[in-house]
Amino acid sequence: MLTINQLTKHYKGSNKGVTNISLKIEPGDIYAFIGHNGAGKTTTLKCIAGIHGFDAGEILIDGISIRENPIAAKEKFAYIPDNPDLYEYLTGIQYLNFIADVFGVSVGHREKRIEKYAGLFEITPSLGDLISSYSHGMKQKLAIISALVHEPKLLLLDEPFVGLDPKAAVILKDIMRETCKNGGAIFFSTHVLDVAEKLCNKVAIVKDGTLVTSGNMEEIVKEGRSLESIFMEVVDNV
Amino acid sequence: MFRQIKNLSKLQLCNLYGMNTFRFTKDKQVKRKTKILMVIWIIIIFMLISYVSGLTYGYIIMGLEEMSLAYLIGISSMIMLFLGIFKAGSVIFNKNGYDILCSLPVSQTAIVVSRFVRMYVENLLLALIVMIPGMIVYACLMKPDVIFYLAGIIVLIFLPFAPVTIATFIGAIITAISSRMKHKSLVEAGLSILLVLAVLIPTSRVSGLEGQITPEMIKELSGQALSILKKIYPPAIWMTNAMRTGELLPCLGCIFGFLVLFAIMIWVVSANFHFICQSLYGSVAKHDYQIENMKKDSVLIAMYKRELKRYLSSSVYVANTIMGPIMAVIFSGTLLFMGTDSIEQVLPVSIHIENLIPFLVAGIFCIMTTTSTSISMEGKEWWIVKSLPVTTKNILDGKILLNLSLILPFYLVAEVLLIVALKPAVLQMVWLLVIPPVIILFACVFGITMNLKFPLFNWESEVTVVKQSFSAMIGGLGGFFMAIVCAVPVALVPEEYLGLTMVAVCILVLVITVLLYRKNNGVNLQEI
């Protein structure tokens, strides 16, 4: 579903960025991407999402290169950033309609999906209000609904649980599992290692822009240890 | 209190014109772009200084030394006043950092004063650029007493103070009124435009003069301008007299008056600061939406609708970009009542103004396009379109379409007025109908080109983008300059070659527009 080969991206005039990152996310994977602040998680996600260009390497989404054919590649995924800066001058429903129009979602499908997810996240009554009146958590919920409105094969989520109330966090985890059960894949960054350990079947740890370890969760977290202790050991020793 | 004002003012001023970002950024691309912008700004400032020096020299040589200083003081005050009215509300009641500021142990007065200081310093720089070259030329030629220099320093310090105080007062009142309305941005933009037009239109009535321009005529026009200045802005005359004749009392009295007005303004605005901010930033959440009657749009229409909502959500964006089309309609209406004779009489050479009217109208239409700032206005939400499966063309077409659709109703009204006013022959009517859209289209595309070249996303206030960004200035005036450039051959060629020249001009502008359009659509937005 998502193949990252030798991804290298450095910001001009700065040492920050990522170097030689390679990952493979298969259909059905819930893949956690963890690392300390500034490790390169958001940079990697933005490169995959086509927001940043990159210096070297290749990113294929469902076999389509984000560099060579960005439009076709972007049709396959949805991206939610760590800080949901949405169009505050639109109402929630206008924003969802805008995203649905861009992805060419039919009226029937968008109605059904918006009804379903807005109902689950309990923000249907607020969809007629301006996004500027939303709390951080409501914006996050709206961003999640907008990502689901076109049923993408791949979800790219940057810190998706930040700002969500406990109930919404549980609902999002259920949606993530359901998406993967239906053949989709999820690649998300998080600092909540507990969630990553319980929810994900695969994990990658990044430090200072390079991949430290990656693979199946059960192979990395073994012998009764927690992901937290593995993470601390890996980032301290490498 | 003074410590608070000092600290908050430092915060307001530290990134003035992006200097702090330039100082600390490690991004070489940002540094390079800032350096290019600085060079261009230096050239523009140098041109402004040359213009001011030349103008002052000319006035003094013609024996109009009073006019030279009054003109500089008057024109810079008017610019500061009108630009200030448009942006005062956005600066004083800036949303950015409002929550954090309110949680800090600082008074509302300190917040308001610090934001006023920012506007004052920006305008002081303008005043220095305009006044100092003029004063140097005046001092060299007129050899004035020491009182000139003393009064000059006082005038320089207080020159921006008066218009900025008035503009802040008016801007705050407009913002306070609009904050109570449902469509805040539109009401604010409408009130600002009405106010500026209410002052501009009566003051633009300089009566026509017969025949070719002579020094006597300039003296007569200058006398009229001086008497208008006396009526609408007497402080300019008092400041001039203080410098020329040492008559300090009226000038000091005026400064005292403005200090009182400033104190009242600060007191009134501070007392209502939280209320106005809360009214401005608070959205009415009805919380009663039910999913029904959805409609599917094409990508282009979706992009256009989004652009329109963005546009209408910002009063400063609307007020600055709609002035051109409004002025074009007013200009066309003026021709209907006054005819073309009055314009022909004040021109230095004898030409048929009818041939130039299409270019004049086009130029006025193109003063400040929306496209020249529409990419920067995406701000921190720029990630959304970058991550969506839409082409660069889709995004940019939405922006151009918005600009064209805003101008269209004004264009139709202006054309009807012009046709009634000029009663053109068939061919003239064709040029009247064709040339403005050709140049307007160029202006819209050129605005995009400039904004792609000089985007600004990390802004704190929309004012920074709409009024202070480089792309707003160069991109926004591109069409205006193109109209002037195109008008030159039309004015110079003999009548028998006029049709051919018009066709050539249209084709040339269209070719440039198409080339720019294709270049814009080929831009990789990841690099923007």
mmCIF file of C-alpha atoms in Angstrom, chain B residues 148-303:
data_model
loop_
_atom_site.group_PDB
_atom_site.id
_atom_site.type_symbol
_atom_site.label_atom_id
_atom_site.label_comp_id
_atom_site.label_asym_id
_atom_site.label_seq_id
_atom_site.Cartn_x
_atom_site.Cartn_y
_atom_site.Cartn_z
ATOM 1 C CA PHE B 148 13.374 75.421 10.527
ATOM 2 C CA TYR B 149 15.476 72.536 11.857
ATOM 3 C CA LEU B 150 13.929 72.705 15.330
ATOM 4 C CA ALA B 151 10.393 72.807 13.966
ATOM 5 C CA GLY B 152 11.381 70.161 11.402
ATOM 6 C CA ILE B 153 12.289 67.673 14.147
ATOM 7 C CA ILE B 154 8.985 68.328 15.942
ATOM 8 C CA VAL B 155 7.070 67.974 12.670
ATOM 9 C CA LEU B 156 8.864 64.725 11.790
ATOM 10 C CA ILE B 157 8.012 63.191 15.158
ATOM 11 C CA PHE B 158 4.390 64.280 15.139
ATOM 12 C CA LEU B 159 3.670 64.031 11.413
ATOM 13 C CA PRO B 160 2.577 60.354 11.613
ATOM 14 C CA PHE B 161 1.071 60.823 15.058
ATOM 15 C CA ALA B 162 -1.911 62.869 13.875
ATOM 16 C CA PRO B 163 -3.112 60.719 10.932
ATOM 17 C CA VAL B 164 -2.406 57.482 12.793
ATOM 18 C CA THR B 165 -4.432 58.700 15.785
ATOM 19 C CA ILE B 166 -7.348 59.750 13.564
ATOM 20 C CA ALA B 167 -7.118 56.527 11.528
ATOM 21 C CA THR B 168 -6.997 54.406 14.681
ATOM 22 C CA PHE B 169 -9.973 56.226 16.144
ATOM 23 C CA ILE B 170 -12.015 55.819 12.940
ATOM 24 C CA GLY B 171 -10.794 52.261 12.373
ATOM 25 C CA ALA B 172 -11.722 51.320 15.937
ATOM 26 C CA ILE B 173 -15.208 52.841 15.571
ATOM 27 C CA ILE B 174 -15.767 50.996 12.279
ATOM 28 C CA THR B 175 -14.576 47.737 13.835
ATOM 29 C CA ALA B 176 -16.745 48.306 16.910
ATOM 30 C CA ILE B 177 -19.835 48.903 14.734
ATOM 31 C CA SER B 178 -19.154 45.928 12.464
ATOM 32 C CA SER B 179 -18.389 43.615 15.410
ATOM 33 C CA ARG B 180 -22.073 43.751 16.334
ATOM 34 C CA MET B 181 -23.206 42.751 12.851
ATOM 35 C CA LYS B 182 -23.684 39.286 11.424
ATOM 36 C CA HIS B 183 -21.477 39.887 8.356
ATOM 37 C CA LYS B 184 -18.701 41.652 10.249
ATOM 38 C CA SER B 185 -16.065 41.652 7.510
ATOM 39 C CA LEU B 186 -18.351 42.976 4.788
ATOM 40 C CA VAL B 187 -19.774 45.723 7.002
ATOM 41 C CA GLU B 188 -16.266 46.755 8.066
ATOM 42 C CA ALA B 189 -15.013 46.806 4.478
ATOM 43 C CA GLY B 190 -18.115 48.721 3.310
ATOM 44 C CA LEU B 191 -17.817 51.383 6.018
ATOM 45 C CA SER B 192 -14.088 51.871 5.367
ATOM 46 C CA ILE B 193 -14.646 52.280 1.622
ATOM 47 C CA LEU B 194 -17.570 54.671 2.106
ATOM 48 C CA LEU B 195 -15.545 56.818 4.460
ATOM 49 C CA VAL B 196 -12.539 57.028 2.160
ATOM 50 C CA LEU B 197 -14.749 57.839 -0.846
ATOM 51 C CA ALA B 198 -16.628 60.451 1.173
ATOM 52 C CA VAL B 199 -13.336 62.283 1.733
ATOM 53 C CA LEU B 200 -11.723 61.586 -1.645
ATOM 54 C CA ILE B 201 -14.506 62.589 -4.011
ATOM 55 C CA PRO B 202 -15.160 66.152 -2.764
ATOM 56 C CA THR B 203 -11.424 66.856 -2.446
ATOM 57 C CA SER B 204 -10.664 65.757 -6.010
ATOM 58 C CA ARG B 205 -12.551 68.710 -7.534
ATOM 59 C CA VAL B 206 -9.754 70.786 -8.963
ATOM 60 C CA SER B 207 -11.303 72.921 -11.662
ATOM 61 C CA GLY B 208 -10.143 72.528 -15.275
ATOM 62 C CA LEU B 209 -7.769 74.959 -16.932
ATOM 63 C CA GLU B 210 -7.778 76.034 -20.560
ATOM 64 C CA GLY B 211 -4.906 75.388 -22.983
ATOM 65 C CA GLN B 212 -1.405 73.964 -22.543
ATOM 66 C CA ILE B 213 0.315 73.620 -19.170
ATOM 67 C CA THR B 214 2.412 76.643 -18.175
ATOM 68 C CA PRO B 215 4.251 77.558 -14.934
ATOM 69 C CA GLU B 216 1.419 80.014 -14.193
ATOM 70 C CA MET B 217 -1.066 77.226 -14.535
ATOM 71 C CA ILE B 218 0.925 75.041 -12.131
ATOM 72 C CA LYS B 219 0.946 77.948 -9.681
ATOM 73 C CA GLU B 220 -2.817 78.269 -10.048
ATOM 74 C CA LEU B 221 -3.332 74.521 -9.551
ATOM 75 C CA SER B 222 -0.986 74.588 -6.568
ATOM 76 C CA GLY B 223 -2.953 77.446 -5.069
ATOM 77 C CA GLN B 224 -6.141 75.404 -5.436
ATOM 78 C CA ALA B 225 -4.485 72.369 -3.884
ATOM 79 C CA LEU B 226 -3.229 74.486 -0.987
ATOM 80 C CA SER B 227 -6.690 75.900 -0.314
ATOM 81 C CA ILE B 228 -8.173 72.360 -0.386
ATOM 82 C CA LEU B 229 -5.470 71.230 2.035
ATOM 83 C CA LYS B 230 -6.323 74.168 4.322
ATOM 84 C CA LYS B 231 -9.934 73.037 4.346
ATOM 85 C CA ILE B 232 -9.496 69.314 4.793
ATOM 86 C CA TYR B 233 -6.270 69.085 6.793
ATOM 87 C CA PRO B 234 -5.208 72.424 8.328
ATOM 88 C CA PRO B 235 -2.477 70.803 10.488
ATOM 89 C CA ALA B 236 -0.442 70.420 7.273
ATOM 90 C CA ILE B 237 -0.496 74.208 6.842
ATOM 91 C CA TRP B 238 0.303 74.855 10.521
ATOM 92 C CA MET B 239 3.252 72.460 10.365
ATOM 93 C CA THR B 240 4.457 74.116 7.146
ATOM 94 C CA ASN B 241 4.231 77.559 8.703
ATOM 95 C CA ALA B 242 6.097 76.369 11.798
ATOM 96 C CA MET B 243 8.998 75.288 9.618
ATOM 97 C CA ARG B 244 8.930 78.202 7.172
ATOM 98 C CA THR B 245 8.113 81.186 9.366
ATOM 99 C CA GLY B 246 8.773 79.864 12.881
ATOM 100 C CA GLU B 247 5.109 80.327 13.724
ATOM 101 C CA LEU B 248 5.112 77.504 16.267
ATOM 102 C CA LEU B 249 1.974 78.214 18.284
ATOM 103 C CA PRO B 250 -0.692 76.794 15.914
ATOM 104 C CA CYS B 251 1.529 73.776 15.284
ATOM 105 C CA LEU B 252 2.095 73.121 19.001
ATOM 106 C CA GLY B 253 -1.607 73.711 19.688
ATOM 107 C CA CYS B 254 -2.454 71.153 17.017
ATOM 108 C CA ILE B 255 0.009 68.656 18.525
ATOM 109 C CA PHE B 256 -1.549 69.214 21.948
ATOM 110 C CA GLY B 257 -4.995 68.651 20.419
ATOM 111 C CA PHE B 258 -3.871 65.368 18.910
ATOM 112 C CA LEU B 259 -2.316 64.291 22.211
ATOM 113 C CA VAL B 260 -5.717 64.872 23.863
ATOM 114 C CA LEU B 261 -7.444 62.975 21.034
ATOM 115 C CA PHE B 262 -4.883 60.185 21.447
ATOM 116 C CA ALA B 263 -5.569 59.971 25.192
ATOM 117 C CA ILE B 264 -9.339 59.857 24.583
ATOM 118 C CA MET B 265 -8.896 57.265 21.846
ATOM 119 C CA ILE B 266 -6.725 55.047 24.040
ATOM 120 C CA TRP B 267 -9.162 55.397 26.931
ATOM 121 C CA VAL B 268 -12.237 54.573 24.816
ATOM 122 C CA VAL B 269 -10.609 51.705 22.880
ATOM 123 C CA SER B 270 -9.036 50.188 26.023
ATOM 124 C CA ALA B 271 -12.356 50.306 27.868
ATOM 125 C CA ASN B 272 -14.054 48.403 25.034
ATOM 126 C CA PHE B 273 -11.108 46.271 23.909
ATOM 127 C CA HIS B 274 -12.238 42.925 25.310
ATOM 128 C CA PHE B 275 -15.827 43.457 24.272
ATOM 129 C CA ILE B 276 -14.881 44.298 20.674
ATOM 130 C CA CYS B 277 -12.387 41.423 20.448
ATOM 131 C CA GLN B 278 -14.880 38.943 21.820
ATOM 132 C CA SER B 279 -17.571 40.180 19.429
ATOM 133 C CA LEU B 280 -15.128 39.970 16.533
ATOM 134 C CA TYR B 281 -13.658 36.562 17.266
ATOM 135 C CA GLY B 282 -16.634 34.872 18.791
ATOM 136 C CA SER B 283 -18.743 32.932 16.312
ATOM 137 C CA VAL B 284 -22.387 32.275 16.848
ATOM 138 C CA ALA B 285 -22.692 28.501 17.128
ATOM 139 C CA LYS B 286 -26.295 27.510 16.541
ATOM 140 C CA HIS B 287 -25.595 23.851 17.075
ATOM 141 C CA ASP B 288 -28.729 22.813 15.190
ATOM 142 C CA TYR B 289 -27.463 21.443 11.866
ATOM 143 C CA GLN B 290 -29.220 18.546 10.180
ATOM 144 C CA ILE B 291 -27.781 16.746 7.172
ATOM 145 C CA GLU B 292 -29.933 17.453 4.118
ATOM 146 C CA ASN B 293 -29.879 18.495 0.451
ATOM 147 C CA MET B 294 -26.228 18.072 -0.414
ATOM 148 C CA LYS B 295 -24.949 19.043 -3.830
ATOM 149 C CA LYS B 296 -21.936 17.942 -5.817
ATOM 150 C CA ASP B 297 -19.747 20.524 -7.535
ATOM 151 C CA SER B 298 -16.848 20.252 -9.949
ATOM 152 C CA VAL B 299 -13.337 20.743 -8.566
ATOM 153 C CA LEU B 300 -13.101 24.209 -10.125
ATOM 154 C CA ILE B 301 -16.424 25.338 -8.649
ATOM 155 C CA ALA B 302 -15.424 23.886 -5.267
ATOM 156 C CA MET B 303 -12.162 25.842 -5.432
#
